[in-house]
Amino acid sequence: MPEKVSVKAGNQKDGGNGNGGNKYAVPALDKALEILEFLAAESLPLSQSDIAQGIGRTNSEIFRVLVGLESRGYLLRDEVSGKYRVSLKLLELTRTLSPVSQLRFAAQPEMEALAARLGQSCHLSVIHQGQLMVVLQVQSPGPVSLSFNEGTLFPLLQTVSGRVLLANCEAGRRAGLLEKMPGVDAPLAMEQSLLPVREAGFELRISELTDGVTDCAALVGQPDGATIAALAVSSLTSVVGKKLEREELERAVQESAARISAALGL
């Protein structure tokens, strides 16, 4: 039986209220979230006492919160044992949230700032049905720029964004994608070639699809995460000629990708 890890919320240096010293905290909300997070991590239904002990609260502290969560359908209570478990209502809520919509919403302002900073257009892509799909583009404020229509599909391995995503997606998914990919005769060797990209978290290289273009892409999210995307800037190679310009491009794209990740809570 796996060892349980209890969250002792009441033992923090905030007077035992579990809100980490946040002056805007709502105690009842804190308790509700603690209960949901605790029960979601448990494999079996638990009694009120078990829950109270697990989150470092007393029975009296959580009684009304349990009743409220049950009445709203977030918890189910067994009529015989009186034990609680999380219902599927949380899953239903997550299904109403489109990951792509969240990505676009979080990325738009940061990408606008990046385009203004570099004077280059930028785009955000995800893996879709074994290919790279552009889900958001922000146009350059300058008179000349490269653009990619949203919804356009590209081969994964022939794009820098696709290589970044392949390198950082979950191992089983990566292996499956490479096995089905046309022209890949040695999937294991290809995986090995992507290791430096995974370690760096970004890649800058000359485009295989468009002559005279250099692409720089960085990971949005965390390696092996359920939600990952690639933020990319495509520039004329002549613009990325000097070492200083190359380093500035790499740094700017990575910093923007990190800020988008933070905005998404990834």
PDB file of C-alpha atoms in Angstrom:
ATOM      1  CA  MET A   1       0.000   0.000   0.000  1.00  0.00           C
ATOM      2  CA  PRO A   2       1.546   3.350  -0.994  1.00  0.00           C
ATOM      3  CA  GLU A   3       2.582   5.718   1.734  1.00  0.00           C
ATOM      4  CA  LYS A   4       0.255   8.687   2.171  1.00  0.00           C
ATOM      5  CA  VAL A   5       1.618  12.202   2.205  1.00  0.00           C
ATOM      6  CA  SER A   6      -0.415  14.533   4.364  1.00  0.00           C
ATOM      7  CA  VAL A   7      -0.585  18.269   3.870  1.00  0.00           C
ATOM      8  CA  LYS A   8      -0.336  19.872   7.273  1.00  0.00           C
ATOM      9  CA  ALA A   9      -1.875  23.164   6.358  1.00  0.00           C
ATOM     10  CA  GLY A  10      -2.463  24.219   9.917  1.00  0.00           C
ATOM     11  CA  ASN A  11       1.197  24.035  10.852  1.00  0.00           C
ATOM     12  CA  GLN A  12       2.334  26.938   8.693  1.00  0.00           C
ATOM     13  CA  LYS A  13       3.677  30.166  10.101  1.00  0.00           C
ATOM     14  CA  ASP A  14       0.471  32.010   9.354  1.00  0.00           C
ATOM     15  CA  GLY A  15      -1.346  31.345  12.573  1.00  0.00           C
ATOM     16  CA  GLY A  16      -2.682  27.984  11.402  1.00  0.00           C
ATOM     17  CA  ASN A  17      -5.137  29.354   8.890  1.00  0.00           C
ATOM     18  CA  GLY A  18      -3.435  27.632   5.931  1.00  0.00           C
ATOM     19  CA  ASN A  19      -3.457  30.682   3.695  1.00  0.00           C
ATOM     20  CA  GLY A  20       0.272  31.329   3.682  1.00  0.00           C
ATOM     21  CA  GLY A  21      -0.143  34.866   5.059  1.00  0.00           C
ATOM     22  CA  ASN A  22      -2.249  36.048   2.129  1.00  0.00           C
ATOM     23  CA  LYS A  23      -4.248  39.000   3.402  1.00  0.00           C
ATOM     24  CA  TYR A  24      -6.856  38.450   0.697  1.00  0.00           C
ATOM     25  CA  ALA A  25      -7.389  34.772   1.538  1.00  0.00           C
ATOM     26  CA  VAL A  26     -10.922  33.432   1.944  1.00  0.00           C
ATOM     27  CA  PRO A  27     -10.757  30.755   4.700  1.00  0.00           C
ATOM     28  CA  ALA A  28     -13.743  28.732   3.467  1.00  0.00           C
ATOM     29  CA  LEU A  29     -12.356  28.701  -0.073  1.00  0.00           C
ATOM     30  CA  ASP A  30      -8.936  27.634   1.194  1.00  0.00           C
ATOM     31  CA  LYS A  31     -10.512  24.719   3.067  1.00  0.00           C
ATOM     32  CA  ALA A  32     -12.589  23.673   0.054  1.00  0.00           C
ATOM     33  CA  LEU A  33      -9.537  23.632  -2.222  1.00  0.00           C
ATOM     34  CA  GLU A  34      -7.473  21.752   0.357  1.00  0.00           C
ATOM     35  CA  ILE A  35     -10.192  19.110   0.613  1.00  0.00           C
ATOM     36  CA  LEU A  36     -10.580  18.724  -3.156  1.00  0.00           C
ATOM     37  CA  GLU A  37      -6.834  18.531  -3.764  1.00  0.00           C
ATOM     38  CA  PHE A  38      -6.370  16.021  -0.946  1.00  0.00           C
ATOM     39  CA  LEU A  39      -9.221  13.740  -1.998  1.00  0.00           C
ATOM     40  CA  ALA A  40      -8.229  13.937  -5.665  1.00  0.00           C
ATOM     41  CA  ALA A  41      -4.856  12.441  -4.739  1.00  0.00           C
ATOM     42  CA  GLU A  42      -6.399   9.586  -2.743  1.00  0.00           C
ATOM     43  CA  SER A  43      -7.440   6.288  -4.307  1.00  0.00           C
ATOM     44  CA  LEU A  44     -10.114   5.402  -1.730  1.00  0.00           C
ATOM     45  CA  PRO A  45     -13.043   7.289  -0.139  1.00  0.00           C
ATOM     46  CA  LEU A  46     -12.177   8.855   3.221  1.00  0.00           C
ATOM     47  CA  SER A  47     -14.098   9.777   6.337  1.00  0.00           C
ATOM     48  CA  GLN A  48     -14.435  13.301   7.664  1.00  0.00           C
ATOM     49  CA  SER A  49     -11.830  12.524  10.342  1.00  0.00           C
ATOM     50  CA  ASP A  50      -9.389  11.145   7.770  1.00  0.00           C
ATOM     51  CA  ILE A  51      -9.777  14.267   5.648  1.00  0.00           C
ATOM     52  CA  ALA A  52      -9.367  16.587   8.616  1.00  0.00           C
ATOM     53  CA  GLN A  53      -6.205  14.810   9.688  1.00  0.00           C
ATOM     54  CA  GLY A  54      -4.863  14.720   6.147  1.00  0.00           C
ATOM     55  CA  ILE A  55      -5.090  18.489   5.615  1.00  0.00           C
ATOM     56  CA  GLY A  56      -4.207  19.486   9.180  1.00  0.00           C
ATOM     57  CA  ARG A  57      -7.668  20.741  10.141  1.00  0.00           C
ATOM     58  CA  THR A  58     -10.207  19.807  12.793  1.00  0.00           C
ATOM     59  CA  ASN A  59     -13.529  18.062  12.163  1.00  0.00           C
ATOM     60  CA  SER A  60     -15.461  21.168  13.122  1.00  0.00           C
ATOM     61  CA  GLU A  61     -13.422  23.317  10.707  1.00  0.00           C
ATOM     62  CA  ILE A  62     -14.303  21.270   7.662  1.00  0.00           C
ATOM     63  CA  PHE A  63     -17.827  20.010   8.420  1.00  0.00           C
ATOM     64  CA  ARG A  64     -19.721  22.872   6.759  1.00  0.00           C
ATOM     65  CA  VAL A  65     -17.293  22.907   3.832  1.00  0.00           C
ATOM     66  CA  LEU A  66     -17.845  19.191   3.207  1.00  0.00           C
ATOM     67  CA  VAL A  67     -21.607  19.694   3.285  1.00  0.00           C
ATOM     68  CA  GLY A  68     -21.302  22.582   0.822  1.00  0.00           C
ATOM     69  CA  LEU A  69     -19.090  20.654  -1.602  1.00  0.00           C
ATOM     70  CA  GLU A  70     -21.459  17.702  -1.464  1.00  0.00           C
ATOM     71  CA  SER A  71     -24.510  19.866  -2.102  1.00  0.00           C
ATOM     72  CA  ARG A  72     -22.810  21.414  -5.172  1.00  0.00           C
ATOM     73  CA  GLY A  73     -21.968  17.984  -6.543  1.00  0.00           C
ATOM     74  CA  TYR A  74     -18.176  18.156  -6.190  1.00  0.00           C
ATOM     75  CA  LEU A  75     -18.087  15.429  -3.532  1.00  0.00           C
ATOM     76  CA  LEU A  76     -20.039  12.188  -3.235  1.00  0.00           C
ATOM     77  CA  ARG A  77     -20.821  10.736   0.197  1.00  0.00           C
ATOM     78  CA  ASP A  78     -21.506   7.068   0.723  1.00  0.00           C
ATOM     79  CA  GLU A  79     -24.789   6.651   2.618  1.00  0.00           C
ATOM     80  CA  VAL A  80     -23.547   3.591   4.518  1.00  0.00           C
ATOM     81  CA  SER A  81     -19.945   4.436   5.433  1.00  0.00           C
ATOM     82  CA  GLY A  82     -20.308   8.220   5.335  1.00  0.00           C
ATOM     83  CA  LYS A  83     -17.010   8.464   3.454  1.00  0.00           C
ATOM     84  CA  TYR A  84     -16.324  11.084   0.783  1.00  0.00           C
ATOM     85  CA  ARG A  85     -14.845  10.896  -2.693  1.00  0.00           C
ATOM     86  CA  VAL A  86     -14.435  13.402  -5.506  1.00  0.00           C
ATOM     87  CA  SER A  87     -17.183  13.309  -8.146  1.00  0.00           C
ATOM     88  CA  LEU A  88     -16.717  13.693 -11.899  1.00  0.00           C
ATOM     89  CA  LYS A  89     -17.946  17.279 -11.823  1.00  0.00           C
ATOM     90  CA  LEU A  90     -14.372  18.588 -11.776  1.00  0.00           C
ATOM     91  CA  LEU A  91     -13.632  16.544 -14.886  1.00  0.00           C
ATOM     92  CA  GLU A  92     -16.702  18.010 -16.579  1.00  0.00           C
ATOM     93  CA  LEU A  93     -15.429  21.503 -15.812  1.00  0.00           C
ATOM     94  CA  THR A  94     -12.026  20.803 -17.324  1.00  0.00           C
ATOM     95  CA  ARG A  95     -13.658  19.473 -20.479  1.00  0.00           C
ATOM     96  CA  THR A  96     -15.311  22.837 -21.041  1.00  0.00           C
ATOM     97  CA  LEU A  97     -11.901  24.527 -21.136  1.00  0.00           C
ATOM     98  CA  SER A  98     -10.154  24.394 -24.493  1.00  0.00           C
ATOM     99  CA  PRO A  99      -6.368  24.089 -24.031  1.00  0.00           C
ATOM    100  CA  VAL A 100      -5.819  25.917 -27.311  1.00  0.00           C
ATOM    101  CA  SER A 101      -8.095  28.773 -26.250  1.00  0.00           C
ATOM    102  CA  GLN A 102      -6.199  29.097 -22.982  1.00  0.00           C
ATOM    103  CA  LEU A 103      -2.886  29.045 -24.830  1.00  0.00           C
ATOM    104  CA  ARG A 104      -4.004  31.772 -27.211  1.00  0.00           C
ATOM    105  CA  PHE A 105      -5.398  33.949 -24.419  1.00  0.00           C
ATOM    106  CA  ALA A 106      -2.233  33.688 -22.299  1.00  0.00           C
ATOM    107  CA  ALA A 107       0.177  34.066 -25.211  1.00  0.00           C
ATOM    108  CA  GLN A 108      -1.370  36.978 -27.135  1.00  0.00           C
ATOM    109  CA  PRO A 109      -0.074  39.922 -25.044  1.00  0.00           C
ATOM    110  CA  GLU A 110       3.394  38.411 -24.604  1.00  0.00           C
ATOM    111  CA  MET A 111       3.691  37.660 -28.300  1.00  0.00           C
ATOM    112  CA  GLU A 112       2.647  41.197 -29.190  1.00  0.00           C
ATOM    113  CA  ALA A 113       5.397  42.482 -26.905  1.00  0.00           C
ATOM    114  CA  LEU A 114       7.917  40.070 -28.463  1.00  0.00           C
ATOM    115  CA  ALA A 115       7.010  41.132 -32.004  1.00  0.00           C
ATOM    116  CA  ALA A 116       7.446  44.773 -31.041  1.00  0.00           C
ATOM    117  CA  ARG A 117      10.764  44.060 -29.295  1.00  0.00           C
ATOM    118  CA  LEU A 118      12.334  42.173 -32.205  1.00  0.00           C
ATOM    119  CA  GLY A 119      10.508  43.776 -35.103  1.00  0.00           C
ATOM    120  CA  GLN A 120       9.636  40.256 -36.291  1.00  0.00           C
ATOM    121  CA  SER A 121       6.387  38.297 -36.425  1.00  0.00           C
ATOM    122  CA  CYS A 122       6.046  35.288 -34.136  1.00  0.00           C
ATOM    123  CA  HIS A 123       3.802  32.262 -33.957  1.00  0.00           C
ATOM    124  CA  LEU A 124       2.675  29.609 -31.467  1.00  0.00           C
ATOM    125  CA  SER A 125       2.275  25.965 -32.483  1.00  0.00           C
ATOM    126  CA  VAL A 126       1.143  22.622 -31.032  1.00  0.00           C
ATOM    127  CA  ILE A 127       1.195  18.997 -32.142  1.00  0.00           C
ATOM    128  CA  HIS A 128      -2.047  18.077 -33.888  1.00  0.00           C
ATOM    129  CA  GLN A 129      -2.706  14.679 -35.463  1.00  0.00           C
ATOM    130  CA  GLY A 130       0.986  13.981 -35.907  1.00  0.00           C
ATOM    131  CA  GLN A 131       1.791  17.350 -37.459  1.00  0.00           C
ATOM    132  CA  LEU A 132       2.683  20.853 -36.339  1.00  0.00           C
ATOM    133  CA  MET A 133      -0.283  23.223 -36.289  1.00  0.00           C
ATOM    134  CA  VAL A 134       0.017  27.005 -35.948  1.00  0.00           C
ATOM    135  CA  VAL A 135      -2.598  28.158 -33.420  1.00  0.00           C
ATOM    136  CA  LEU A 136      -1.669  31.833 -33.075  1.00  0.00           C
ATOM    137  CA  GLN A 137       0.337  34.388 -35.044  1.00  0.00           C
ATOM    138  CA  VAL A 138       1.244  37.958 -34.188  1.00  0.00           C
ATOM    139  CA  GLN A 139       2.314  40.100 -37.117  1.00  0.00           C
ATOM    140  CA  SER A 140       5.481  42.161 -37.068  1.00  0.00           C
ATOM    141  CA  PRO A 141       5.030  45.934 -36.695  1.00  0.00           C
ATOM    142  CA  GLY A 142       7.650  46.398 -39.449  1.00  0.00           C
ATOM    143  CA  PRO A 143       6.978  46.750 -43.180  1.00  0.00           C
ATOM    144  CA  VAL A 144       8.496  43.353 -44.076  1.00  0.00           C
ATOM    145  CA  SER A 145       7.938  40.115 -42.168  1.00  0.00           C
ATOM    146  CA  LEU A 146       7.252  36.404 -42.519  1.00  0.00           C
ATOM    147  CA  SER A 147       3.794  35.132 -41.621  1.00  0.00           C
ATOM    148  CA  PHE A 148       2.122  31.770 -41.008  1.00  0.00           C
ATOM    149  CA  ASN A 149      -1.623  31.400 -41.278  1.00  0.00           C
ATOM    150  CA  GLU A 150      -3.322  30.048 -38.165  1.00  0.00           C
ATOM    151  CA  GLY A 151      -4.430  26.466 -38.691  1.00  0.00           C
ATOM    152  CA  THR A 152      -1.630  25.717 -41.162  1.00  0.00           C
ATOM    153  CA  LEU A 153      -0.064  22.255 -40.778  1.00  0.00           C
ATOM    154  CA  PHE A 154       3.646  21.473 -41.189  1.00  0.00           C
ATOM    155  CA  PRO A 155       5.731  18.283 -40.825  1.00  0.00           C
ATOM    156  CA  LEU A 156       7.136  18.016 -37.331  1.00  0.00           C
ATOM    157  CA  LEU A 157      10.748  17.063 -38.026  1.00  0.00           C
ATOM    158  CA  GLN A 158      11.196  19.623 -40.787  1.00  0.00           C
ATOM    159  CA  THR A 159      10.341  22.549 -38.500  1.00  0.00           C
ATOM    160  CA  VAL A 160      12.204  23.943 -35.506  1.00  0.00           C
ATOM    161  CA  SER A 161       8.953  24.241 -33.552  1.00  0.00           C
ATOM    162  CA  GLY A 162       8.134  20.623 -34.330  1.00  0.00           C
ATOM    163  CA  ARG A 163      11.565  19.454 -33.188  1.00  0.00           C
ATOM    164  CA  VAL A 164      11.210  21.376 -29.925  1.00  0.00           C
ATOM    165  CA  LEU A 165       7.820  19.803 -29.301  1.00  0.00           C
ATOM    166  CA  LEU A 166       8.962  16.296 -30.237  1.00  0.00           C
ATOM    167  CA  ALA A 167      11.994  16.598 -27.977  1.00  0.00           C
ATOM    168  CA  ASN A 168       9.879  17.675 -25.010  1.00  0.00           C
ATOM    169  CA  CYS A 169       6.688  15.634 -25.321  1.00  0.00           C
ATOM    170  CA  GLU A 170       6.099  12.526 -23.212  1.00  0.00           C
ATOM    171  CA  ALA A 171       8.398   9.643 -24.202  1.00  0.00           C
ATOM    172  CA  GLY A 172       5.629   7.248 -25.219  1.00  0.00           C
ATOM    173  CA  ARG A 173       3.940   9.843 -27.388  1.00  0.00           C
ATOM    174  CA  ARG A 174       7.264  10.802 -29.003  1.00  0.00           C
ATOM    175  CA  ALA A 175       8.055   7.179 -29.822  1.00  0.00           C
ATOM    176  CA  GLY A 176       4.618   6.683 -31.339  1.00  0.00           C
ATOM    177  CA  LEU A 177       4.892   9.809 -33.470  1.00  0.00           C
ATOM    178  CA  LEU A 178       8.339   8.876 -34.773  1.00  0.00           C
ATOM    179  CA  GLU A 179       7.303   5.306 -35.609  1.00  0.00           C
ATOM    180  CA  LYS A 180       4.462   6.556 -37.813  1.00  0.00           C
ATOM    181  CA  MET A 181       6.457   9.383 -39.388  1.00  0.00           C
ATOM    182  CA  PRO A 182       7.302   8.960 -43.083  1.00  0.00           C
ATOM    183  CA  GLY A 183      11.000   8.807 -43.830  1.00  0.00           C
ATOM    184  CA  VAL A 184      12.109   7.942 -40.288  1.00  0.00           C
ATOM    185  CA  ASP A 185      13.935   4.624 -40.600  1.00  0.00           C
ATOM    186  CA  ALA A 186      15.635   4.703 -37.194  1.00  0.00           C
ATOM    187  CA  PRO A 187      13.263   6.163 -34.561  1.00  0.00           C
ATOM    188  CA  LEU A 188      15.656   5.503 -31.663  1.00  0.00           C
ATOM    189  CA  ALA A 189      18.507   7.307 -33.391  1.00  0.00           C
ATOM    190  CA  MET A 190      16.178  10.205 -34.133  1.00  0.00           C
ATOM    191  CA  GLU A 191      15.182  10.382 -30.465  1.00  0.00           C
ATOM    192  CA  GLN A 192      18.845  10.570 -29.511  1.00  0.00           C
ATOM    193  CA  SER A 193      19.398  13.423 -31.957  1.00  0.00           C
ATOM    194  CA  LEU A 194      16.664  15.413 -30.201  1.00  0.00           C
ATOM    195  CA  LEU A 195      18.279  15.174 -26.760  1.00  0.00           C
ATOM    196  CA  PRO A 196      20.306  18.417 -27.127  1.00  0.00           C
ATOM    197  CA  VAL A 197      17.097  20.259 -28.033  1.00  0.00           C
ATOM    198  CA  ARG A 198      15.374  18.888 -24.939  1.00  0.00           C
ATOM    199  CA  GLU A 199      18.280  19.854 -22.705  1.00  0.00           C
ATOM    200  CA  ALA A 200      18.417  23.387 -24.092  1.00  0.00           C
ATOM    201  CA  GLY A 201      14.651  23.919 -24.186  1.00  0.00           C
ATOM    202  CA  PHE A 202      14.980  25.751 -27.508  1.00  0.00           C
ATOM    203  CA  GLU A 203      16.554  25.505 -30.931  1.00  0.00           C
ATOM    204  CA  LEU A 204      17.808  27.954 -33.553  1.00  0.00           C
ATOM    205  CA  ARG A 205      18.591  26.691 -37.041  1.00  0.00           C
ATOM    206  CA  ILE A 206      18.163  27.458 -40.725  1.00  0.00           C
ATOM    207  CA  SER A 207      14.721  26.517 -42.001  1.00  0.00           C
ATOM    208  CA  GLU A 208      14.418  23.292 -43.990  1.00  0.00           C
ATOM    209  CA  LEU A 209      11.208  24.482 -45.628  1.00  0.00           C
ATOM    210  CA  THR A 210      11.997  28.058 -46.667  1.00  0.00           C
ATOM    211  CA  ASP A 211      15.260  29.262 -48.205  1.00  0.00           C
ATOM    212  CA  GLY A 212      16.913  32.235 -46.534  1.00  0.00           C
ATOM    213  CA  VAL A 213      14.987  31.872 -43.278  1.00  0.00           C
ATOM    214  CA  THR A 214      16.278  31.114 -39.771  1.00  0.00           C
ATOM    215  CA  ASP A 215      13.860  29.846 -37.128  1.00  0.00           C
ATOM    216  CA  CYS A 216      14.185  30.097 -33.367  1.00  0.00           C
ATOM    217  CA  ALA A 217      11.681  28.239 -31.173  1.00  0.00           C
ATOM    218  CA  ALA A 218      11.401  27.687 -27.419  1.00  0.00           C
ATOM    219  CA  LEU A 219       9.227  25.409 -25.306  1.00  0.00           C
ATOM    220  CA  VAL A 220       6.091  26.737 -23.634  1.00  0.00           C
ATOM    221  CA  GLY A 221       5.248  24.506 -20.673  1.00  0.00           C
ATOM    222  CA  GLN A 222       7.302  21.789 -19.020  1.00  0.00           C
ATOM    223  CA  PRO A 223       8.993  18.749 -20.572  1.00  0.00           C
ATOM    224  CA  ASP A 224       6.627  15.745 -20.601  1.00  0.00           C
ATOM    225  CA  GLY A 225       3.761  18.061 -19.674  1.00  0.00           C
ATOM    226  CA  ALA A 226       0.167  17.471 -20.747  1.00  0.00           C
ATOM    227  CA  THR A 227       0.081  20.916 -22.345  1.00  0.00           C
ATOM    228  CA  ILE A 228       3.093  22.075 -24.335  1.00  0.00           C
ATOM    229  CA  ALA A 229       3.520  24.479 -27.224  1.00  0.00           C
ATOM    230  CA  ALA A 230       6.356  26.063 -29.160  1.00  0.00           C
ATOM    231  CA  LEU A 231       6.862  29.810 -29.478  1.00  0.00           C
ATOM    232  CA  ALA A 232       8.811  30.668 -32.620  1.00  0.00           C
ATOM    233  CA  VAL A 233      10.227  33.614 -34.513  1.00  0.00           C
ATOM    234  CA  SER A 234      11.117  33.189 -38.184  1.00  0.00           C
ATOM    235  CA  SER A 235      13.555  35.760 -39.548  1.00  0.00           C
ATOM    236  CA  LEU A 236      15.458  36.356 -42.756  1.00  0.00           C
ATOM    237  CA  THR A 237      18.834  34.704 -42.263  1.00  0.00           C
ATOM    238  CA  SER A 238      20.598  37.918 -43.233  1.00  0.00           C
ATOM    239  CA  VAL A 239      19.022  39.611 -40.207  1.00  0.00           C
ATOM    240  CA  VAL A 240      20.415  36.960 -37.856  1.00  0.00           C
ATOM    241  CA  GLY A 241      23.969  37.414 -39.062  1.00  0.00           C
ATOM    242  CA  LYS A 242      25.840  38.820 -36.116  1.00  0.00           C
ATOM    243  CA  LYS A 243      26.510  36.832 -32.954  1.00  0.00           C
ATOM    244  CA  LEU A 244      24.957  39.530 -30.795  1.00  0.00           C
ATOM    245  CA  GLU A 245      21.759  39.436 -32.838  1.00  0.00           C
ATOM    246  CA  ARG A 246      21.618  35.648 -32.615  1.00  0.00           C
ATOM    247  CA  GLU A 247      22.023  35.694 -28.844  1.00  0.00           C
ATOM    248  CA  GLU A 248      19.423  38.438 -28.494  1.00  0.00           C
ATOM    249  CA  LEU A 249      16.939  36.407 -30.533  1.00  0.00           C
ATOM    250  CA  GLU A 250      17.517  33.247 -28.497  1.00  0.00           C
ATOM    251  CA  ARG A 251      17.207  35.114 -25.206  1.00  0.00           C
ATOM    252  CA  ALA A 252      14.092  37.046 -26.211  1.00  0.00           C
ATOM    253  CA  VAL A 253      12.210  33.962 -27.430  1.00  0.00           C
ATOM    254  CA  GLN A 254      13.132  31.942 -24.329  1.00  0.00           C
ATOM    255  CA  GLU A 255      12.123  34.728 -21.970  1.00  0.00           C
ATOM    256  CA  SER A 256       8.773  35.199 -23.700  1.00  0.00           C
ATOM    257  CA  ALA A 257       8.125  31.442 -23.685  1.00  0.00           C
ATOM    258  CA  ALA A 258       8.842  31.340 -19.954  1.00  0.00           C
ATOM    259  CA  ARG A 259       6.437  34.208 -19.293  1.00  0.00           C
ATOM    260  CA  ILE A 260       3.682  32.509 -21.298  1.00  0.00           C
ATOM    261  CA  SER A 261       4.291  29.303 -19.315  1.00  0.00           C
ATOM    262  CA  ALA A 262       3.991  31.250 -16.075  1.00  0.00           C
ATOM    263  CA  ALA A 263       0.759  32.894 -17.253  1.00  0.00           C
ATOM    264  CA  LEU A 264      -0.654  29.428 -17.920  1.00  0.00           C
ATOM    265  CA  GLY A 265       0.503  28.126 -14.547  1.00  0.00           C
ATOM    266  CA  LEU A 266       2.740  25.533 -16.216  1.00  0.00           C
TER     267      LEU A 266
END
